[in-house]
Amino acid sequence: MMGFILADLRRFKGGALAVVVLIALSVALSVAVTLQERAVRLGSARAAEKFDLVVGAAGSETQLALSAVFLQPSPLPLMSGAVLEKLARDPRVSFAAPVGFGDSADGRPVVGTTTALVTALSPTLAEGAIFARLGEAVIGADVPMRLGAQIKPMHGAADSGGHTHVELAYTVRGRMAPTGTAWDRAILVPIRAVWQLHGMGAEAEHGHDHGDEAPDGAAAEDHDHAVHVEPDAALDEHFDAETPGIPAVLVKPKTMGDAYRLRQEYRSETTLAVFPAEVLTRLYATLGDARSLLLAIAIATQAIVVAAILLVTIMHVGARRRQIGALRAFGAPRRAVFAIVWGELFLLLLAGFALGLAIGYGAAWAISAALASATAVHMPVEFTRADLSLAMWFAALAVLVSIVPALSALRLSPAAALRA
Amino acid sequence: MLALDIAALEMRFPGLDTPVLSIENLHLPAGGGLAITGASGSGKSTLVNVVTGLEPATRGSVCWGDTEITRLPTGRRDAFRAAHIGLVMQDFHLFPGLSAYENVVLPVRLARRLKPGERERALHLLEISGIARPGQPIETLSRGEMQRVAVARALLPKPGVIVADEPTASLDRRIGGEVADLIVRLARAEGATLLVVTHDPALVERIGRHIVLDGGRIIEDAGKAEAA
């Protein structure tokens, strides 16, 4: 039986191949849409996971979330440094890290922040150590630089007409472990270095009695921040009301309740507080709509393809009347004829489905890889249990669809078929 | 081997006033031979179709031995034909993409597993039919060889009857003669009743009994005495 089906398919290999390819492409379309949407959703959800609450100046919530989570370059309005001071002292906050965007190096974002955020992103570094002086940097896992390398930050991005800061070159001191987020592409530097490079050294007039991570008792530091930045100056991660303006603060609240209360409090005339995950969920709703639309188109394509294949096979059965009649005449039982015609089409549909799965998976994988290399956000391309039921549906449909020409073959009278 | 008994058989097609076949009575003893001739449209093919159970009869009965196949439902008719009637057709109806051997065993294989010994029988039948290489793809054989393979296929299930519909008409004279010889020889050797529709006088001659159809009726029945 199988031998006959295969011999028959070999005989019509052009047509068989066309049917397989048609099915494969239409299946690949829906597979790719489903997988890709899931990959983007999961990937960005995981990327947002590390950022519970983002506080920024009043403006666009989406912009604030996207900038913080994906380090999307965009001019965020600055908010008063006093907000950072208040957050840092708030007992409900386990840490509040300022992030200063705007600079880049080789197309990678240079982000000013504090050691607290580095520790939060990568509790243990892949290599090296956290920055301890103004002129030091920690790089994300995907940044292709070695420890000790020099980074010349550029204001803005090269392709948008930025200029290089000649005043300071950072030295790479450490590398974070991979986080699967956009921060893997980032270069993290002390926030104060960023401020000073941009002439925002309001604290120049103040002598701070605080050193790195040590709240009290550290040696006082004398800063000379005209335009010159002292790369060897020690860190100062204490922020007061005189702190310069910052685009955003990443906040790690102690409890869920604190998170909601903080968000409530910092939604005001001048500041904005968002849960990035929530903002992304809203974006996914839009993304989900797009997915539904694409999927509907893909399924409609499949329906058209199936209808076309049905037409072709029914015509094909017509063209094979003699062969089918002869099979019956020479003693093949009707069930064998039915099984042959059904089996041939079912086999083609199944082969097309399998090929389509592979193509769709490959396409989603390639798209995810391209996206990941552009954003560093790891996009997991994976099948889930829900896909199994889709596959079952397809199999059931394939069984039903291939029954149609088989039934039409059964209705042929062998004598009439032989006469044809 | 099976005897054929036809009684009050009538075949009508929709839209035609007169029956295309009308046979009051025809008896062919088991192991006997019968040649059927007649102009085209005389009802020869219809007769073949009804005695092989490819088409149901409008009225009357066709019996092979104790089985009245005109009373069997389609599925049982198919099964009876598969088990007892070896068919050889003018156009061979072999299946490209399969070898000579695979073509011989195909109908049996599509119905059930090959019985022990059937493989050897298939190879033996091919050999005595003059097919040297059973594994040769069917489409590379000559027309004469193709019909020989078809004959071997018809004989595989040890049928009690062989029905051949113009078995030599699409072959040239010499090859046709050889195929005709093969059919008659094998039918005798297997002890099968032989029914042949043919225009070939040499083949008619070899079979002995000969009926002529015209307008669906038997107008001549010659050689009955010798055959019976």
XYZ file of C-alpha atoms in Angstrom:
648
model
C 0.000 0.000 0.000
C 2.661 2.446 1.120
C 4.847 1.362 -1.796
C 2.050 2.054 -4.233
C 1.326 5.459 -2.678
C 4.995 6.407 -2.860
C 5.325 5.178 -6.450
C 2.244 7.188 -7.303
C 3.606 10.318 -5.623
C 6.912 9.882 -7.432
C 4.975 9.753 -10.666
C 3.302 13.076 -9.884
C 6.254 14.549 -8.070
C 5.950 18.003 -9.608
C 2.366 18.382 -8.483
C 3.052 16.723 -5.150
C 5.926 19.097 -4.493
C 3.791 22.100 -5.411
C 1.099 20.983 -2.970
C 3.664 20.468 -0.200
C 5.263 23.856 -0.796
C 1.911 25.654 -0.888
C 0.857 24.094 2.409
C 4.296 24.646 3.916
C 4.371 28.354 3.108
C 0.895 29.027 4.413
C 1.586 27.041 7.586
C 4.956 28.751 7.999
C 3.205 32.120 7.920
C 0.960 31.329 10.857
C 3.702 29.534 12.755
C 6.054 32.490 12.376
C 3.380 34.985 13.415
C 2.454 32.956 16.495
C 6.001 32.230 17.572
C 7.293 35.715 16.906
C 4.535 37.438 18.776
C 5.136 35.120 21.714
C 8.890 35.662 21.524
C 8.548 39.430 21.573
C 6.034 39.306 24.403
C 8.036 36.892 26.557
C 11.325 38.520 25.750
C 10.247 42.009 26.633
C 8.303 40.828 29.671
C 11.454 39.201 30.967
C 13.415 42.316 30.131
C 10.968 44.450 32.115
C 10.917 42.055 35.053
C 13.976 43.606 36.691
C 12.490 47.066 36.731
C 9.648 47.310 39.177
C 8.996 50.994 39.175
C 10.364 53.803 37.065
C 9.992 57.411 38.118
C 10.616 60.183 35.634
C 9.545 63.690 34.745
C 5.923 64.125 33.694
C 5.540 63.079 30.060
C 4.832 59.934 28.121
C 4.519 56.762 30.179
C 5.357 54.589 27.220
C 8.435 56.598 26.387
C 9.644 56.442 29.974
C 9.139 52.669 30.195
C 10.711 51.977 26.824
C 13.717 54.164 27.563
C 14.340 52.521 30.913
C 13.728 48.923 29.842
C 15.018 48.935 26.274
C 17.379 51.920 26.538
C 15.638 53.332 23.545
C 17.363 56.621 22.780
C 14.847 59.401 23.166
C 15.042 62.830 24.730
C 13.348 62.409 28.083
C 12.557 65.552 30.048
C 14.640 65.900 33.179
C 13.143 65.948 36.609
C 14.548 67.563 39.699
C 17.345 65.751 41.456
C 15.433 66.295 44.697
C 13.122 63.459 43.674
C 16.066 61.086 43.679
C 17.114 62.282 47.111
C 13.606 61.765 48.455
C 13.341 58.292 46.932
C 16.766 57.295 48.170
C 15.792 58.149 51.715
C 12.331 56.601 51.545
C 12.146 53.632 53.938
C 9.863 51.731 51.524
C 12.578 51.748 48.875
C 15.270 49.097 48.850
C 17.228 51.028 46.283
C 16.667 53.910 43.928
C 19.107 54.198 41.059
C 19.309 57.233 38.803
C 19.790 56.557 35.125
C 21.263 59.175 32.850
C 20.868 58.524 29.143
C 22.102 60.436 26.182
C 25.656 59.348 25.535
C 26.755 56.476 23.374
C 29.927 54.722 22.322
C 30.098 52.728 19.082
C 26.328 52.818 18.904
C 25.972 51.377 22.400
C 24.176 53.385 25.030
C 26.359 54.821 27.803
C 24.164 54.961 30.882
C 25.051 56.844 34.007
C 23.888 55.102 37.155
C 25.002 53.797 40.536
C 26.597 50.622 41.788
C 23.238 49.601 43.268
C 21.762 49.085 39.809
C 24.802 47.191 38.581
C 24.452 44.871 41.549
C 20.731 44.488 40.898
C 21.256 43.655 37.241
C 24.157 41.322 37.809
C 24.568 40.210 41.443
C 27.907 38.710 40.532
C 29.892 40.117 37.660
C 31.043 37.866 34.833
C 34.524 39.358 35.229
C 36.271 42.324 36.783
C 34.775 44.647 39.348
C 32.179 47.371 39.672
C 33.291 50.909 38.860
C 34.814 52.596 41.871
C 36.048 55.827 40.305
C 34.460 58.379 38.041
C 36.475 57.279 35.047
C 35.531 53.623 35.232
C 32.802 51.633 33.501
C 31.064 48.275 33.699
C 29.929 46.825 30.400
C 26.983 44.613 29.527
C 27.553 40.979 28.597
C 27.186 41.641 24.861
C 29.565 44.578 24.594
C 32.571 43.353 22.614
C 35.285 45.010 24.681
C 37.963 43.774 26.959
C 38.648 44.811 30.505
C 40.962 47.770 30.517
C 39.658 49.080 27.205
C 39.052 52.826 26.868
C 35.631 54.152 25.987
C 35.232 57.632 24.560
C 31.602 58.590 25.072
C 29.835 60.536 22.397
C 27.056 62.946 23.121
C 23.960 61.614 21.396
C 24.559 59.024 18.739
C 27.035 59.173 15.872
C 24.268 58.920 13.263
C 22.358 61.838 14.760
C 25.253 64.245 14.651
C 26.698 63.775 18.110
C 30.064 65.025 19.268
C 32.670 63.157 21.225
C 33.365 64.100 24.794
C 37.092 64.656 24.797
C 37.192 65.450 28.481
C 36.955 61.874 29.668
C 37.604 58.328 28.538
C 36.166 55.551 30.688
C 38.202 52.489 31.488
C 36.328 49.185 31.465
C 36.615 47.640 34.901
C 34.057 44.880 34.822
C 31.543 42.974 32.777
C 28.055 41.986 33.908
C 26.661 38.489 33.531
C 24.107 38.169 30.725
C 20.686 39.460 31.751
C 18.768 38.848 28.526
C 17.763 42.505 28.520
C 18.729 45.556 26.528
C 21.183 46.355 29.309
C 23.460 43.644 27.923
C 24.384 46.144 25.229
C 24.875 49.034 27.614
C 27.962 50.620 29.081
C 27.307 51.570 32.684
C 29.234 54.449 34.172
C 28.929 56.509 37.373
C 26.080 58.983 37.099
C 28.224 61.767 38.455
C 30.657 61.367 35.577
C 27.776 61.882 33.161
C 26.624 64.955 35.006
C 30.068 66.436 35.072
C 30.655 65.767 31.390
C 27.500 67.662 30.663
C 28.387 70.537 32.917
C 25.743 69.681 35.478
C 28.073 69.456 38.409
C 25.886 71.293 40.851
C 27.559 69.450 43.640
C 30.861 71.093 42.807
C 30.172 73.642 45.490
C 29.585 70.999 48.078
C 32.006 68.886 49.911
C 30.465 65.538 50.577
C 31.340 63.554 53.563
C 30.393 60.328 51.945
C 32.362 57.821 50.032
C 31.353 54.887 47.952
C 28.636 52.849 49.648
C 29.786 54.110 53.016
C 27.212 56.398 54.471
C 29.439 57.963 57.098
C 33.010 58.493 57.983
C 34.603 58.383 54.563
C 37.140 60.946 53.639
C 35.877 64.211 52.259
C 36.432 64.699 48.601
C 37.480 67.801 46.822
C 36.106 68.080 43.362
C 37.271 70.318 40.642
C 34.527 70.157 38.084
C 34.948 73.071 35.757
C 34.949 71.146 32.482
C 37.592 68.761 33.499
C 36.510 65.452 34.937
C 38.840 63.753 37.291
C 38.810 60.070 36.277
C 40.410 58.957 39.498
C 37.913 60.693 41.732
C 36.100 58.314 44.023
C 32.380 57.653 43.693
C 29.818 59.606 45.582
C 26.456 57.907 45.608
C 24.807 60.095 48.128
C 22.218 62.368 46.614
C 20.722 65.462 48.144
C 18.331 68.186 47.140
C 21.042 69.851 45.078
C 21.416 66.770 42.883
C 21.278 67.722 39.193
C 18.306 66.860 37.035
C 17.889 63.269 35.845
C 15.681 61.657 33.221
C 14.613 58.642 35.274
C 15.060 56.757 38.517
C 14.724 52.987 38.702
C 13.133 52.114 42.012
C 13.089 48.795 43.788
C 10.300 48.990 46.361
C 10.483 46.691 49.357
C 6.996 45.233 48.964
C 4.263 45.071 46.393
C 2.162 47.386 48.526
C 5.003 49.875 48.672
C 5.258 49.725 44.887
C 1.640 50.727 44.440
C 1.842 53.427 47.112
C 5.014 54.859 45.596
C 3.520 54.869 42.138
C 0.520 56.729 43.510
C 2.675 59.292 45.297
C 4.944 60.020 42.386
C 2.157 60.565 39.931
C 2.052 64.304 40.211
C 2.277 67.511 38.239
C 6.004 67.220 37.797
C 6.749 63.497 38.046
C 5.490 60.293 36.546
C 5.726 56.783 37.990
C 5.080 53.684 35.934
C 5.320 49.939 36.242
C 7.148 49.102 33.001
C 5.516 45.663 32.949
C 2.119 47.300 32.964
C 3.029 49.710 30.193
C 4.339 46.787 28.153
C 1.142 44.836 28.789
C -0.753 47.715 27.252
C 1.602 47.666 24.290
C 1.120 43.902 23.936
C -2.587 44.422 23.730
C -1.856 46.396 20.582
C 0.681 43.820 19.519
C -1.894 41.120 20.224
C -4.377 42.846 17.955
C -1.778 42.933 15.211
C -1.085 39.265 15.835
C -4.784 38.405 15.614
C -5.001 40.268 12.349
C -1.905 38.584 10.914
C -3.063 35.211 12.135
C -6.469 35.736 10.580
C -4.764 36.582 7.309
C -2.540 33.523 7.637
C -5.507 31.261 8.352
C -7.453 32.749 5.460
C -4.431 32.026 3.275
C -4.486 28.451 4.497
C -8.169 28.154 3.722
C -7.550 29.406 0.196
C -4.642 27.001 -0.214
C -6.689 24.084 1.102
C -9.550 24.974 -1.226
C -7.146 25.179 -4.166
C -5.618 21.844 -3.234
C -9.034 20.282 -2.902
C -9.913 21.509 -6.362
C -6.664 20.192 -7.784
C -7.018 16.788 -6.162
C -10.628 16.354 -7.212
C -9.590 17.166 -10.768
C -6.682 14.839 -10.278
C -8.998 12.020 -9.216
C -10.970 12.736 -12.378
C -7.797 12.433 -14.421
C -6.953 9.205 -12.631
C -10.333 7.592 -13.170
C -8.803 4.930 -15.377
C -6.186 4.048 -12.812
C -8.716 3.915 -10.014
C -11.118 1.891 -12.161
C -8.348 -0.539 -13.013
C -7.384 -0.961 -9.371
C -10.969 -1.867 -8.585
C -11.306 -4.124 -11.629
C -8.199 -6.085 -10.764
C -9.474 -6.785 -7.320
C -8.340 -3.950 -5.058
C -11.106 -3.572 -2.476
C -12.831 -0.213 -2.191
C -11.209 0.432 1.156
C -7.786 0.085 -0.524
C -8.727 2.608 -3.216
C -10.096 4.920 -0.550
C -6.960 4.524 1.535
C -4.702 5.226 -1.441
C -6.413 8.422 -2.521
C -6.879 9.568 1.078
C -3.391 8.551 2.124
C -1.694 10.345 -0.749
C -3.298 13.670 0.018
C -2.977 13.246 3.771
C 0.704 12.479 3.370
C 1.198 15.596 1.272
C -0.686 17.748 3.774
C 1.327 16.287 6.631
C 4.621 16.811 4.809
C 3.593 20.379 4.020
C 2.648 20.924 7.650
C 5.973 19.576 8.921
C 7.935 21.629 6.421
C 5.856 24.680 7.303
C 6.594 24.194 10.998
C 10.290 24.043 10.256
C 10.217 27.092 7.987
C 8.075 29.069 10.422
C 10.286 28.148 13.349
C 13.386 29.039 11.357
C 11.905 32.366 10.309
C 10.870 33.258 13.862
C 14.277 32.216 15.094
C 16.037 34.369 12.493
C 13.827 37.367 13.237
C 14.411 36.942 16.966
C 18.140 36.652 16.435
C 18.117 39.844 14.376
C 16.037 41.637 16.993
C 18.241 40.355 19.778
C 21.370 41.584 18.074
C 19.778 44.992 17.615
C 18.248 45.337 21.083
C 20.063 42.676 23.164
C 16.641 41.626 24.419
C 16.641 37.861 24.344
C 13.499 36.680 22.512
C 12.717 33.059 23.278
C 11.228 31.243 20.267
C 9.348 28.349 21.769
C 6.339 26.160 21.232
C 3.826 25.821 24.027
C 1.130 23.377 24.951
C -1.436 25.592 23.266
C 0.273 24.996 19.931
C -0.398 21.289 20.306
C -4.120 21.857 20.051
C -3.553 23.981 16.932
C -1.570 21.125 15.442
C -4.363 18.713 16.361
C -6.824 20.964 14.615
C -4.683 21.000 11.538
C -4.343 17.208 11.579
C -8.101 16.791 11.989
C -8.711 19.227 9.154
C -6.181 17.413 6.975
C -7.961 14.107 7.644
C -11.306 15.630 6.699
C -10.038 17.504 3.660
C -8.319 14.467 2.217
C -11.488 12.408 2.671
C -13.289 14.487 0.055
C -11.353 13.295 -3.022
C -11.236 9.772 -1.544
C -15.023 9.738 -1.398
C -15.230 11.022 -4.941
C -12.929 8.159 -5.976
C -15.237 5.663 -4.271
C -18.244 6.886 -6.191
C -16.603 6.006 -9.511
C -18.008 2.894 -11.120
C -15.015 0.791 -12.169
C -16.604 -0.153 -15.475
C -17.280 3.475 -16.321
C -13.828 4.477 -15.122
C -12.177 1.898 -17.347
C -14.115 3.085 -20.355
C -12.903 6.650 -19.837
C -12.461 -23.807 -12.322
C -15.977 -22.457 -12.532
C -18.875 -22.995 -14.883
C -20.782 -20.011 -16.247
C -24.556 -19.894 -16.369
C -26.401 -16.900 -17.715
C -30.195 -16.787 -17.569
C -32.621 -14.121 -18.795
C -29.878 -11.514 -18.583
C -30.764 -8.015 -19.656
C -28.675 -4.869 -19.490
C -30.285 -1.502 -20.104
C -28.745 1.923 -19.930
C -30.768 5.004 -19.069
C -32.046 6.832 -22.127
C -31.901 3.785 -24.405
C -35.144 2.053 -25.370
C -33.623 -1.268 -26.377
C -31.443 -3.328 -24.048
C -27.738 -3.185 -24.881
C -27.454 -6.838 -23.896
C -30.104 -9.517 -23.809
C -29.102 -13.166 -23.343
C -31.787 -15.757 -22.659
C -29.441 -18.566 -21.823
C -25.740 -19.288 -22.003
C -23.871 -22.127 -20.379
C -20.130 -22.576 -20.371
C -18.839 -25.659 -18.593
C -16.075 -25.424 -16.028
C -12.701 -25.377 -17.696
C -14.247 -24.634 -21.063
C -13.281 -21.855 -23.451
C -15.452 -19.260 -25.145
C -14.567 -16.642 -27.728
C -16.912 -13.697 -28.139
C -16.903 -11.630 -31.297
C -19.119 -8.914 -32.673
C -18.993 -5.427 -34.128
C -18.313 -2.558 -31.811
C -21.465 -1.623 -29.925
C -22.700 -5.218 -30.106
C -22.568 -5.569 -26.311
C -19.254 -7.417 -25.912
C -17.801 -5.069 -23.309
C -21.096 -4.908 -21.458
C -21.080 -8.702 -21.315
C -17.549 -8.695 -19.942
C -18.512 -6.078 -17.337
C -21.534 -7.979 -16.134
C -19.926 -11.443 -15.982
C -16.969 -9.995 -14.075
C -19.265 -8.107 -11.722
C -17.913 -4.712 -12.732
C -21.453 -3.643 -13.479
C -24.685 -4.821 -11.892
C -27.240 -6.487 -14.190
C -30.510 -4.757 -14.936
C -32.327 -8.081 -14.831
C -31.593 -11.789 -14.907
C -28.763 -13.762 -13.395
C -25.127 -14.597 -13.949
C -23.759 -17.539 -11.982
C -20.184 -18.686 -11.644
C -20.408 -22.157 -10.176
C -22.713 -21.808 -7.182
C -22.289 -18.060 -6.875
C -24.872 -15.823 -8.450
C -22.794 -12.683 -8.725
C -25.675 -10.595 -10.007
C -27.189 -10.877 -6.521
C -24.066 -9.825 -4.638
C -23.639 -6.288 -3.341
C -20.762 -4.230 -4.802
C -18.204 -5.058 -2.141
C -18.840 -8.817 -2.330
C -18.772 -8.677 -6.151
C -15.381 -6.971 -5.962
C -14.155 -9.606 -3.545
C -15.454 -12.435 -5.738
C -13.782 -10.959 -8.792
C -10.527 -10.541 -6.906
C -10.578 -14.155 -5.775
C -11.950 -15.989 -8.810
C -11.665 -13.947 -11.982
C -8.373 -13.074 -13.659
C -8.784 -10.068 -15.915
C -6.643 -9.213 -18.931
C -7.507 -5.962 -20.705
C -6.614 -4.474 -24.065
C -4.757 -1.562 -22.427
C -2.842 -3.670 -19.867
C -3.633 -1.250 -17.011
C -0.278 -1.712 -15.388
C 0.964 0.833 -12.876
C 4.027 2.858 -13.779
C 6.563 3.410 -11.043
C 6.313 -0.218 -9.964
C 8.347 -3.171 -11.181
C 6.937 -6.102 -13.148
C 6.823 -8.213 -9.985
C 5.194 -5.443 -7.950
C 2.530 -5.073 -10.618
C 1.761 -8.782 -10.477
C 1.257 -8.807 -6.714
C -0.345 -5.330 -6.415
C -4.067 -6.315 -6.456
C -3.491 -9.053 -3.878
C -1.353 -6.807 -1.730
C -3.933 -4.057 -1.744
C -6.538 -6.526 -0.462
C -4.492 -8.535 2.028
C -1.048 -9.843 2.911
C 0.646 -12.127 0.407
C 0.117 -15.745 1.383
C 3.173 -17.955 1.740
C 4.130 -19.215 -1.670
C 2.431 -16.382 -3.550
C 5.718 -14.583 -3.992
C 7.259 -17.660 -5.556
C 4.141 -18.194 -7.671
C 4.347 -14.610 -8.942
C 7.996 -15.047 -9.887
C 7.240 -18.402 -11.498
C 4.342 -16.946 -13.524
C 6.581 -14.135 -14.729
C 9.213 -16.626 -15.698
C 6.897 -18.862 -17.727
C 5.405 -15.714 -19.282
C 8.862 -14.910 -20.568
C 9.727 -11.959 -18.325
C 13.410 -12.385 -17.532
C 13.812 -9.593 -14.989
C 10.949 -9.330 -12.508
C 12.485 -6.235 -10.920
C 12.460 -4.229 -14.122
C 10.379 -1.041 -14.000
C 7.171 -1.689 -15.907
C 7.425 1.388 -18.116
C 10.686 0.121 -19.621
C 9.069 -3.076 -20.966
C 7.848 -3.567 -24.530
C 4.099 -3.700 -25.141
C 4.186 -7.454 -25.636
C 6.044 -7.884 -22.370
C 3.569 -5.610 -20.627
C 0.666 -7.800 -21.686
C 2.575 -10.853 -20.480
C 2.958 -9.217 -17.075
C -0.778 -8.507 -17.133
C -1.426 -12.192 -17.845
C 0.793 -13.212 -14.944
C -1.084 -10.761 -12.711
C -4.438 -12.234 -13.775
C -3.269 -15.744 -12.859
C -1.647 -15.031 -9.475
C -4.663 -15.715 -7.207
C -5.314 -19.041 -9.055
C -8.595 -17.805 -10.517
C -11.234 -20.269 -11.688
C -11.929 -18.006 -14.653
C -9.843 -15.895 -16.965
C -11.620 -13.091 -18.772
C -9.632 -11.376 -21.499
C -11.036 -8.312 -23.269
C -9.289 -7.850 -26.626
C -5.972 -9.028 -25.173
C -4.126 -8.869 -28.486
C -5.808 -5.909 -30.160
C -3.155 -3.370 -29.216
C -0.239 -5.602 -30.182
C 1.221 -6.354 -33.574
C 0.341 -9.616 -35.237
C 3.340 -11.686 -34.225
C 3.480 -10.502 -30.613
C -0.301 -10.773 -30.404
C -0.069 -14.387 -31.488
C 2.485 -15.108 -28.791
C 0.349 -13.477 -26.104
C -2.748 -15.325 -27.309
C -0.792 -18.547 -27.131
C 0.344 -17.728 -23.605
C -3.191 -17.022 -22.413
C -4.661 -20.221 -23.875
C -1.743 -22.319 -22.691
C -1.776 -20.974 -19.132
C -5.578 -21.182 -18.852
C -5.382 -24.858 -19.799
C -2.443 -25.531 -17.508
C -4.236 -23.841 -14.583
C -7.517 -25.459 -15.485
C -9.282 -22.116 -15.658
C -12.443 -21.406 -17.608
C -11.499 -18.969 -20.378
C -13.657 -16.206 -21.783
C -12.099 -14.058 -24.493
C -13.500 -11.098 -26.386
C -11.485 -10.801 -29.582
C -11.389 -9.914 -33.234
C -8.421 -12.171 -33.811
C -9.494 -15.153 -35.968
C -6.424 -17.165 -34.954
C -7.309 -16.775 -31.287
C -10.978 -17.624 -31.947
C -9.764 -20.720 -33.763
C -7.681 -21.860 -30.796
C -10.441 -21.492 -28.271
C -12.970 -23.583 -30.071
C -16.388 -22.380 -29.016
C -17.370 -19.043 -30.465
C -20.382 -16.807 -30.061
C -21.177 -13.767 -32.154
C -23.045 -10.837 -30.636
C -25.132 -8.340 -32.528
C -27.332 -5.703 -30.977
C -26.807 -7.321 -27.612
C -28.072 -10.750 -28.697
C -26.250 -13.965 -29.505
C -26.767 -14.498 -33.218
C -24.388 -17.394 -33.632
C -23.022 -20.051 -31.301
C -20.479 -22.240 -33.043
C -18.374 -25.112 -31.873
C -20.493 -25.694 -28.787
C -20.425 -29.445 -29.328
C -16.648 -29.770 -29.433
C -16.099 -27.504 -26.447
C -18.715 -29.212 -24.291
